[in-house]
Each structure stands twice: as structure tokens, then as C-alpha cells.
Short mmCIF file of C-alpha atoms in Angstrom, two decimals:
data_model
loop_
_atom_site.label_atom_id
_atom_site.label_comp_id
_atom_site.label_asym_id
_atom_site.label_seq_id
_atom_site.Cartn_x
_atom_site.Cartn_y
_atom_site.Cartn_z
CA MET Q 23 20.55 16.93 7.58
CA SER Q 24 23.61 16.97 5.31
CA GLY Q 25 26.34 14.55 4.34
CA LYS Q 26 26.35 11.56 2.04
CA ILE Q 27 23.83 8.77 2.39
CA GLN Q 28 25.31 5.34 1.68
CA MET Q 29 23.51 2.28 0.36
CA LEU Q 30 24.06 0.70 3.78
CA ASP Q 31 26.12 1.46 6.87
CA LEU Q 32 28.19 -1.53 7.92
CA ARG Q 33 30.05 0.50 10.52
CA ALA Q 34 26.83 1.43 12.29
CA GLN Q 35 25.85 -2.22 12.40
CA TYR Q 36 29.25 -3.17 13.82
CA LEU Q 37 29.08 -0.49 16.51
CA SER Q 38 25.64 -1.72 17.59
CA ILE Q 39 27.10 -5.11 18.54
CA LYS Q 40 30.78 -4.16 18.88
CA GLU Q 41 31.40 -5.97 22.15
CA GLU Q 42 29.95 -9.23 20.84
CA ILE Q 43 31.95 -9.05 17.61
CA ASP Q 44 35.22 -8.08 19.30
CA THR Q 45 34.88 -10.87 21.84
CA ALA Q 46 34.08 -13.42 19.16
CA MET Q 47 37.04 -12.47 16.97
CA ALA Q 48 39.45 -12.23 19.91
CA SER Q 49 38.57 -15.77 20.98
CA VAL Q 50 39.62 -17.08 17.55
CA VAL Q 51 42.87 -15.13 17.55
CA ASP Q 52 43.64 -16.33 21.08
CA SER Q 53 43.06 -19.95 20.07
CA CYS Q 54 44.91 -19.62 16.73
CA LYS Q 55 42.47 -22.18 15.28
CA PHE Q 56 41.96 -20.22 12.10
CA ILE Q 57 40.88 -23.15 9.92
CA ASN Q 58 38.07 -25.50 10.99
CA GLY Q 59 37.97 -24.10 14.49
CA PRO Q 60 35.01 -25.02 16.73
CA GLN Q 61 33.05 -21.89 15.75
CA VAL Q 62 32.57 -23.26 12.21
CA GLU Q 63 30.61 -26.28 13.43
CA GLN Q 64 28.87 -24.20 16.09
CA PHE Q 65 27.66 -21.77 13.44
CA ALA Q 66 26.47 -24.58 11.17
CA LYS Q 67 24.43 -26.05 14.02
CA ALA Q 68 23.03 -22.64 14.98
CA LEU Q 69 21.94 -21.98 11.39
CA GLU Q 70 20.34 -25.42 11.19
CA GLU Q 71 18.35 -24.65 14.32
CA TYR Q 72 17.38 -21.19 13.06
CA SER Q 73 16.31 -22.27 9.57
CA GLY Q 74 15.03 -25.79 10.14
CA ALA Q 75 17.46 -27.15 7.55
CA GLY Q 76 18.52 -30.74 8.07
CA HIS Q 77 22.15 -29.93 7.28
CA VAL Q 78 24.20 -26.76 6.83
CA ILE Q 79 27.56 -27.15 5.10
CA PRO Q 80 29.71 -24.01 5.40
CA CYS Q 81 31.94 -23.04 2.47
CA ALA Q 82 34.08 -20.15 1.26
CA ASN Q 83 31.48 -18.02 -0.55
CA GLY Q 84 28.10 -18.05 -2.22
CA THR Q 85 29.48 -18.76 -5.69
CA ASP Q 86 31.28 -21.83 -4.36
CA ALA Q 87 28.03 -22.92 -2.74
CA LEU Q 88 26.32 -22.90 -6.14
CA GLN Q 89 29.20 -24.78 -7.78
CA ILE Q 90 29.38 -27.40 -5.04
CA ALA Q 91 25.60 -27.86 -5.25
CA LEU Q 92 25.73 -28.60 -8.98
CA MET Q 93 28.77 -30.86 -8.54
CA GLY Q 94 26.84 -32.76 -5.88
CA LEU Q 95 23.98 -33.49 -8.27
CA GLY Q 96 26.28 -35.53 -10.54
CA LEU Q 97 25.25 -33.75 -13.72
CA GLU Q 98 26.99 -34.56 -17.01
CA LYS Q 99 28.51 -32.16 -19.51
CA GLY Q 100 25.85 -30.80 -21.81
CA ASP Q 101 23.06 -31.15 -19.26
CA GLU Q 102 20.88 -28.04 -19.06
CA VAL Q 103 20.19 -25.93 -16.01
CA ILE Q 104 17.44 -23.29 -16.12
CA VAL Q 105 18.25 -19.91 -14.54
CA PRO Q 106 16.54 -16.51 -14.53
CA ALA Q 107 17.96 -14.08 -17.06
CA PHE Q 108 17.66 -11.31 -14.47
CA THR Q 109 20.17 -12.22 -11.77
CA TYR Q 110 23.80 -11.83 -10.75
CA VAL Q 111 26.29 -13.54 -13.04
CA ALA Q 112 27.36 -16.14 -10.46
CA THR Q 113 24.09 -18.04 -10.87
CA ALA Q 114 24.95 -18.92 -14.46
CA GLU Q 115 28.73 -18.69 -14.24
CA VAL Q 116 29.14 -21.87 -12.21
CA ILE Q 117 26.91 -23.76 -14.65
CA ALA Q 118 29.21 -22.84 -17.51
CA LEU Q 119 32.36 -23.63 -15.51
CA LEU Q 120 31.14 -27.21 -15.03
CA GLY Q 121 30.51 -27.73 -18.74
CA LEU Q 122 26.75 -27.52 -18.29
CA VAL Q 123 24.42 -25.35 -20.37
CA PRO Q 124 22.78 -22.33 -18.73
CA VAL Q 125 19.29 -21.90 -20.11
CA MET Q 126 17.96 -18.42 -19.45
CA ALA Q 127 14.30 -17.93 -18.67
CA ASP Q 128 12.34 -14.73 -18.18
CA VAL Q 129 11.11 -13.49 -14.79
CA ASP Q 130 8.05 -11.94 -13.21
CA PRO Q 131 8.35 -8.14 -13.63
CA GLY Q 132 6.71 -7.61 -10.23
CA SER Q 133 8.71 -9.92 -7.95
CA PHE Q 134 11.80 -10.10 -10.24
CA CYS Q 135 11.79 -13.88 -9.63
CA LEU Q 136 11.49 -17.00 -11.78
CA ARG Q 137 8.01 -18.52 -12.11
CA LEU Q 138 6.85 -21.93 -13.28
CA GLU Q 139 5.26 -20.31 -16.33
CA ASP Q 140 8.72 -18.93 -17.22
CA ILE Q 141 10.37 -22.30 -16.68
CA ILE Q 142 8.15 -24.57 -18.78
CA PRO Q 143 9.05 -23.01 -22.19
CA ALA Q 144 12.74 -23.51 -21.34
CA VAL Q 145 12.49 -27.25 -20.66
CA THR Q 146 14.02 -29.87 -22.97
CA PRO Q 147 14.92 -33.55 -22.48
CA ARG Q 148 18.37 -32.33 -21.30
CA THR Q 149 16.93 -30.25 -18.43
CA LYS Q 150 18.32 -31.61 -15.18
CA ALA Q 151 18.04 -28.70 -12.72
CA ILE Q 152 16.36 -25.35 -12.06
CA VAL Q 153 17.93 -22.53 -10.07
CA PRO Q 154 15.26 -20.15 -8.75
CA VAL Q 155 16.84 -17.00 -7.31
CA HIS Q 156 15.19 -15.47 -4.25
CA LEU Q 157 16.06 -12.01 -5.50
CA PHE Q 158 16.38 -8.83 -3.43
CA GLY Q 159 14.92 -10.40 -0.28
CA GLN Q 160 11.82 -12.48 -1.06
CA CYS Q 161 11.22 -16.04 -2.17
CA ALA Q 162 10.36 -17.09 -5.68
CA ASP Q 163 6.98 -18.86 -5.84
CA MET Q 164 8.39 -22.25 -4.90
CA GLU Q 165 5.34 -24.49 -4.41
CA PRO Q 166 4.35 -24.84 -8.09
CA ILE Q 167 8.01 -25.18 -9.12
CA LEU Q 168 8.63 -27.97 -6.61
CA GLU Q 169 5.40 -29.79 -7.45
CA TRP Q 170 6.23 -29.69 -11.16
CA ALA Q 171 9.91 -30.64 -10.83
CA ALA Q 172 9.64 -33.53 -8.35
CA PRO Q 173 7.85 -36.12 -10.54
CA ARG Q 174 10.18 -35.30 -13.42
CA GLY Q 175 13.34 -35.90 -11.38
CA ILE Q 176 14.53 -32.33 -11.92
CA ALA Q 177 16.60 -30.91 -9.05
CA VAL Q 178 15.74 -27.50 -7.62
CA VAL Q 179 18.73 -25.51 -6.34
CA GLU Q 180 17.70 -22.37 -4.47
CA ASP Q 181 20.01 -19.38 -4.93
CA ASN Q 182 19.36 -17.80 -1.55
CA ALA Q 183 22.30 -15.38 -1.56
CA GLN Q 184 20.05 -12.39 -0.84
CA SER Q 185 17.09 -13.62 1.20
CA LEU Q 186 18.21 -15.45 4.33
CA GLY Q 187 15.44 -15.13 6.89
CA ALA Q 188 12.59 -14.86 4.41
CA ARG Q 189 9.76 -17.34 4.98
CA TYR Q 190 7.53 -18.98 2.36
CA SER Q 191 3.97 -20.16 3.08
CA PHE Q 192 2.68 -23.31 1.36
CA SER Q 193 -0.98 -23.86 0.59
CA ASP Q 194 -1.24 -26.53 3.33
CA GLY Q 195 -0.17 -24.00 5.97
CA ARG Q 196 3.45 -25.14 6.20
CA ILE Q 197 6.01 -22.31 6.48
CA ALA Q 198 9.60 -22.83 5.35
CA HIS Q 199 12.72 -20.71 5.35
CA ALA Q 200 14.21 -19.60 2.05
CA GLY Q 201 16.91 -22.07 1.08
CA THR Q 202 15.33 -25.10 2.80
CA MET Q 203 12.63 -26.04 0.28
CA GLY Q 204 14.48 -27.38 -2.74
CA THR Q 205 17.06 -30.11 -3.28
CA ILE Q 206 19.83 -27.77 -2.09
CA GLY Q 207 19.88 -24.17 -0.90
CA CYS Q 208 22.87 -21.87 -1.40
CA ILE Q 209 23.73 -18.87 0.81
CA SER Q 210 26.19 -15.99 0.60
CA PHE Q 211 27.58 -14.24 3.67
CA PHE Q 212 29.17 -11.40 1.68
CA PRO Q 213 29.36 -8.40 4.03
CA THR Q 214 26.36 -6.60 2.49
CA LYS Q 215 24.00 -9.58 2.67
CA PRO Q 216 21.25 -9.87 5.32
CA LEU Q 217 23.66 -11.98 7.38
CA GLY Q 218 27.12 -10.82 6.38
CA CYS Q 219 30.56 -11.68 7.66
CA TYR Q 220 33.73 -9.53 7.44
CA GLY Q 221 35.07 -11.13 4.30
CA ASP Q 222 33.77 -13.89 2.07
CA GLY Q 223 31.65 -16.76 3.29
CA GLY Q 224 28.90 -19.11 2.17
CA ALA Q 225 26.96 -22.25 3.00
CA LEU Q 226 24.74 -24.94 1.56
CA MET Q 227 21.49 -26.23 3.07
CA CYS Q 228 20.22 -29.73 2.44
CA ASN Q 229 17.65 -32.08 3.98
CA ASP Q 230 18.93 -35.30 2.38
CA ASP Q 231 21.50 -37.02 4.62
CA GLU Q 232 23.37 -38.79 1.82
CA LEU Q 233 23.49 -35.73 -0.44
CA ALA Q 234 24.61 -33.54 2.47
CA GLN Q 235 27.54 -35.89 3.12
CA ARG Q 236 28.50 -35.73 -0.55
CA LEU Q 237 28.38 -31.92 -0.53
CA LYS Q 238 30.54 -31.82 2.58
CA MET Q 239 33.09 -34.09 0.90
CA ILE Q 240 33.15 -32.01 -2.28
CA ALA Q 241 33.86 -28.86 -0.27
CA SER Q 242 36.80 -30.63 1.40
CA HIS Q 243 38.82 -32.03 -1.53
CA GLY Q 244 36.45 -34.97 -1.90
CA GLN Q 245 37.50 -36.50 1.39
CA ARG Q 246 35.59 -37.93 4.32
CA ILE Q 247 38.79 -38.89 6.11
CA LYS Q 248 41.87 -36.72 5.76
CA TYR Q 249 44.12 -37.78 2.85
CA HIS Q 250 41.54 -40.32 1.63
CA HIS Q 251 39.91 -38.75 -1.44
CA GLU Q 252 36.83 -40.63 -2.61
CA ILE Q 253 35.66 -38.14 -5.26
CA VAL Q 254 37.04 -35.10 -7.03
CA GLY Q 255 36.18 -32.05 -4.97
CA CYS Q 256 37.45 -28.57 -4.29
CA ASN Q 257 38.83 -26.54 -1.39
CA SER Q 258 36.07 -24.31 -0.07
CA ARG Q 259 36.11 -23.49 3.64
CA LEU Q 260 34.46 -20.92 5.84
CA ASP Q 261 37.34 -19.69 7.97
CA THR Q 262 36.95 -19.62 11.73
CA LEU Q 263 37.08 -15.82 12.09
CA GLN Q 264 34.16 -15.43 9.70
CA ALA Q 265 32.23 -18.20 11.43
CA ALA Q 266 32.72 -16.44 14.76
CA VAL Q 267 31.39 -13.19 13.32
CA LEU Q 268 28.35 -14.97 11.85
CA LEU Q 269 27.72 -16.80 15.10
CA ALA Q 270 27.60 -13.45 16.91
CA LYS Q 271 25.36 -11.88 14.27
CA LEU Q 272 22.84 -14.68 13.73
CA PRO Q 273 20.71 -13.91 16.84
CA HIS Q 274 20.18 -10.39 15.46
CA LEU Q 275 19.11 -11.44 11.95
CA ASP Q 276 15.35 -11.38 12.45
CA SER Q 277 15.41 -7.98 14.19
CA TRP Q 278 17.56 -6.54 11.39
CA ASN Q 279 15.22 -7.97 8.77
CA LYS Q 280 12.26 -6.46 10.63
CA ALA Q 281 14.01 -3.08 10.72
CA ARG Q 282 14.66 -3.20 6.95
CA ALA Q 283 11.01 -4.04 6.38
CA ALA Q 284 10.06 -0.94 8.39
CA VAL Q 285 12.33 1.18 6.16
CA ALA Q 286 10.66 -0.38 3.10
CA GLU Q 287 7.23 0.49 4.49
CA ARG Q 288 8.27 4.13 4.96
CA TYR Q 289 9.42 4.19 1.32
CA ARG Q 290 6.05 2.78 0.28
CA GLN Q 291 4.14 5.40 2.23
CA GLN Q 292 6.17 8.30 0.82
CA LEU Q 293 6.65 7.18 -2.79
CA SER Q 294 3.48 5.28 -3.71
CA ASP Q 295 1.76 8.25 -5.36
CA ILE Q 296 4.61 9.10 -7.77
CA ASP Q 297 3.56 8.16 -11.31
CA GLY Q 298 7.11 7.92 -12.63
CA ILE Q 299 8.12 4.92 -10.55
CA ILE Q 300 6.91 1.41 -9.78
CA LEU Q 301 7.53 0.21 -6.24
CA PRO Q 302 8.66 -3.37 -5.52
CA ALA Q 303 5.82 -5.87 -5.37
CA GLY Q 304 5.27 -7.97 -2.28
CA SER Q 305 3.99 -11.53 -2.24
CA ALA Q 306 1.17 -13.11 -0.29
CA LYS Q 307 3.27 -16.28 -0.06
CA SER Q 308 6.64 -14.87 1.03
CA THR Q 309 7.90 -12.45 3.60
CA HIS Q 310 10.43 -9.91 2.33
CA VAL Q 311 13.71 -9.12 4.09
CA TYR Q 312 14.55 -6.26 1.68
CA HIS Q 313 18.17 -6.99 0.98
CA GLN Q 314 17.53 -4.33 -1.66
CA TYR Q 315 14.70 -1.86 -2.09
CA THR Q 316 14.46 -1.78 -5.86
CA ILE Q 317 12.13 0.56 -7.73
CA ARG Q 318 11.47 0.69 -11.45
CA VAL Q 319 11.78 4.09 -13.15
CA ARG Q 320 9.52 4.64 -16.13
CA ASP Q 321 9.99 6.42 -19.46
CA GLY Q 322 13.75 5.95 -19.72
CA ARG Q 323 14.48 8.28 -16.80
CA ARG Q 324 16.32 5.82 -14.53
CA ASP Q 325 19.86 7.04 -15.24
CA ALA Q 326 18.79 10.67 -14.88
CA LEU Q 327 17.24 9.95 -11.48
CA LYS Q 328 20.42 8.17 -10.40
CA GLU Q 329 22.47 11.23 -11.38
CA HIS Q 330 20.02 13.52 -9.58
CA LEU Q 331 20.37 11.52 -6.36
CA ALA Q 332 24.16 11.41 -6.68
CA ALA Q 333 24.28 15.19 -7.01
CA ALA Q 334 22.37 15.39 -3.73
CA GLY Q 335 24.86 13.08 -2.00
CA ILE Q 336 22.58 10.03 -2.11
CA ALA Q 337 23.88 6.66 -3.26
CA SER Q 338 21.87 4.31 -5.46
CA MET Q 339 22.75 1.19 -7.42
CA ILE Q 340 21.66 -0.58 -10.58
CA TYR Q 341 21.19 -4.31 -9.99
CA TYR Q 342 21.62 -5.35 -12.84
CA PRO Q 343 22.50 -3.26 -15.91
CA LEU Q 344 22.51 -6.19 -18.37
CA PRO Q 345 20.42 -9.37 -18.49
CA LEU Q 346 22.40 -12.58 -18.77
CA GLN Q 347 21.43 -13.10 -22.41
CA GLU Q 348 23.27 -9.89 -23.30
CA GLN Q 349 26.46 -10.78 -21.44
CA LYS Q 350 29.28 -11.49 -23.90
CA ALA Q 351 30.65 -14.35 -21.80
CA PHE Q 352 27.53 -16.45 -22.27
CA ALA Q 353 26.96 -15.93 -25.99
CA PRO Q 354 28.77 -19.11 -27.10
CA ILE Q 355 27.52 -21.42 -24.34
CA ALA Q 356 24.07 -20.42 -23.12
CA ARG Q 357 20.60 -20.86 -24.54
CA ALA Q 358 17.82 -18.31 -24.20
CA ALA Q 359 14.22 -19.47 -23.88
CA GLY Q 360 11.82 -16.99 -25.45
CA SER Q 361 12.14 -13.25 -25.83
CA LEU Q 362 13.24 -12.54 -22.22
CA GLY Q 363 11.57 -9.17 -22.63
CA ASN Q 364 10.78 -8.68 -18.94
CA SER Q 365 14.42 -9.20 -17.99
CA ALA Q 366 15.65 -6.75 -20.60
CA ARG Q 367 13.07 -4.15 -19.50
CA LEU Q 368 13.98 -4.54 -15.84
CA CYS Q 369 17.66 -3.96 -16.57
CA ALA Q 370 16.72 -0.65 -18.18
CA GLU Q 371 14.44 0.45 -15.32
CA VAL Q 372 15.62 -0.86 -11.94
CA LEU Q 373 17.24 1.35 -9.32
CA SER Q 374 18.00 0.26 -5.76
CA LEU Q 375 17.71 2.85 -3.01
CA PRO Q 376 19.62 2.95 0.30
CA ILE Q 377 18.27 0.47 2.80
CA CYS Q 378 19.66 -0.90 6.04
CA PRO Q 379 18.40 -1.35 9.60
CA GLU Q 380 20.25 1.79 10.69
CA LEU Q 381 18.86 4.14 8.02
CA SER Q 382 17.35 7.03 9.94
CA SER Q 383 13.91 8.42 9.16
CA GLU Q 384 15.57 11.81 8.56
CA ALA Q 385 17.87 10.32 5.92
CA GLN Q 386 14.97 8.51 4.35
CA ASP Q 387 12.89 11.69 4.24
CA ARG Q 388 15.75 13.37 2.41
CA ILE Q 389 15.92 10.53 -0.14
CA CYS Q 390 12.19 10.68 -0.78
CA GLU Q 391 12.20 14.48 -1.05
CA GLN Q 392 14.90 14.29 -3.72
CA ILE Q 393 12.95 11.67 -5.68
CA ARG Q 394 9.83 13.83 -5.47
CA SER Q 395 11.73 16.89 -6.61
CA PHE Q 396 13.01 15.00 -9.65
CA PHE Q 397 9.50 14.11 -10.80
CA LYS Q 398 7.98 17.56 -10.29
#
């Protein structure tokens, strides 16, 4: 086959459920209830039922979800929040915006996620929260983090922008959805995410009734009743069109996640014997929804492989080219805990390959053939 291979094919996904999407969007346009229409609450309830979360509070985007979560915790300026050094900037950005101190900790080079052993060296008396990121589609190892944080009164805010639908298994047999285990869970519905809308969108998950009410108020100008502002908040809404799209898509989420996992398995079968790369590590405790399929390329050859694939019409992406400790914006405000060597090494080695439910086996064969040809 010929032609370019994209990282993912949003059009193919749309065409597979076109009638459902068109009907959902037309109903909003017909009603003209573009802000806080009934689909917003309907989607929140549907996501609560799907995930088992006590409360889902929709908001404008995943970054807002993180900011609202930290605002809801009532932290004071100068308080420290531990984040992985290997993550998207938004995780630490909102901490800095609120006058808090992002403290960067290293990550597991296999799962790319924060571990308790990475967290402990970063802790000081000012530590008030931890933000584990469920990166690329699987959960961080939450049980030891939660057990350690709870008796110390340290909040755990899950950055679940990339892993909606992943499930984590606790040692007592309990299974929980990503985003429902900590104090607050934060979700992004950016179009490329496992559950994506057709613009920006986000949500918070919370099991504490009082905290959930506070988060809802913060997202709506600090008001419970219109024009009666009890606390300082912000304006962060999921618009009705996006809620309608998400409501139509949600019943398909598990089947799409299963299809991505099948693509990941085909990659594993075809690439596992190549010495020049390290395939993503799974976890016995977490399922993986493969928002990204991210390999590590050894011996400084990552950029050359990326160029080789591009010349063959195959997209690939580097998530992320710089660890947070090397970002200029954080130099005056953040604190790094330890050497952060794993995070720096990952930024020099990671390369994400095309993955989506609609990726054909023929296209995947072509990708794998090109990777093999590079390492010959």
C-alpha cells in the first residue's frame, strides 16, 4: 500500500459513527442551548456510571481540570506539589500559575510513570499534593502511593488526560478506573485522546460530596446560585455541542480501547526481536489503553529513525523532547528532586508510532517493515 500513514485517523473514527454524531450535534443546534444544555449533565451522569466515580464535573479542558483540582484543595502559596519530570507541561504549569511550587520527581523508565520510590526523596514539610500522571494509556502504580499519602494528609490528584478507560487492580481484588482512585481525577477530551470531542473539553472526578460541590462552584465563577459568588472561581465550561459528541462516543470507548490494544499487540509481535529498540512495558496491575505506543530507541538513533519513517510517509511523534527540569519556564520556580536521569534519558529516546483503532494491519506491516529496514 502507498500513501501517508498518520498518527491517528480522526476522520475514519467519525465516519464509523457518523449518524450518531450528526444526530447528536443537530439536536444541540436545533435547541440552541449551546451553554449548559441538558447533554452536559447527561454526559456527566453517563461518565459517572461508566467509571464508578461518585461525581463528574465537566469543564473546558484538561488543563483547567488540573487547575480547578488544585484550587479546590485550598493550598497556600509556596506549598509544594510533586509531579513527574517526564510529562506534558500542563501538569506543572497550573501549579506555577497558582503560586505553588512544582517539585519534579523521576519516573520509572519502563512504565514512564511516577512511583512511590520516586516520590519519597522529593517530600518536604511543604509537600501538600502529588500528581501521578497515567501516561500514554496505563495507570501509575497507585496503591502504594495512596497508602503512603493518606496518613500524611497529602492529596493525590490523578492526571488522567491520556488513560480514560484503563483499570487498576488493587491487592485486595478491587478494580478501579483510572481517575477514580485519588482525591481528584482530571480528564482531557482533546480530540486525540481515548475519548475525544471536536474541540476542547475536560472533566474532574471526585468521590467526596463536599469537595465535588466545591469543584463545581470553582468551575462556575465560585457560585452555587447564579450571581451569588461564595468563593473566587473561574469560568470553565464544557459546551453543549462537545458534551453531545462525548455522549455519543462514550458507549464505544471500551471497544476502541480494545482495538488499540490489538494494534499494540501486533507491534509487539513484529518488533520484539529488534535489538535497537525497547518496547513499552505493560503492568500486572493496570490495563493499557495505548493512547500512545511509545518505543525507546537506543544508541542515539531516535531522530534518525524518525527521519527514516518520515521519508517513507510514516508519521511519528516525540512525546516529550525535554523533561520539565530543562524547560526554561520552570527554572526560577520549580525544584528538582534528585538527578532525574531516567526522565532525561527518556526524552532522548522515546518515539511514538501511529496507533488508533482504525489502523489497518497492512499499514502496520508497512510501519514495522520500515523500522526493520532501518536497523538492518
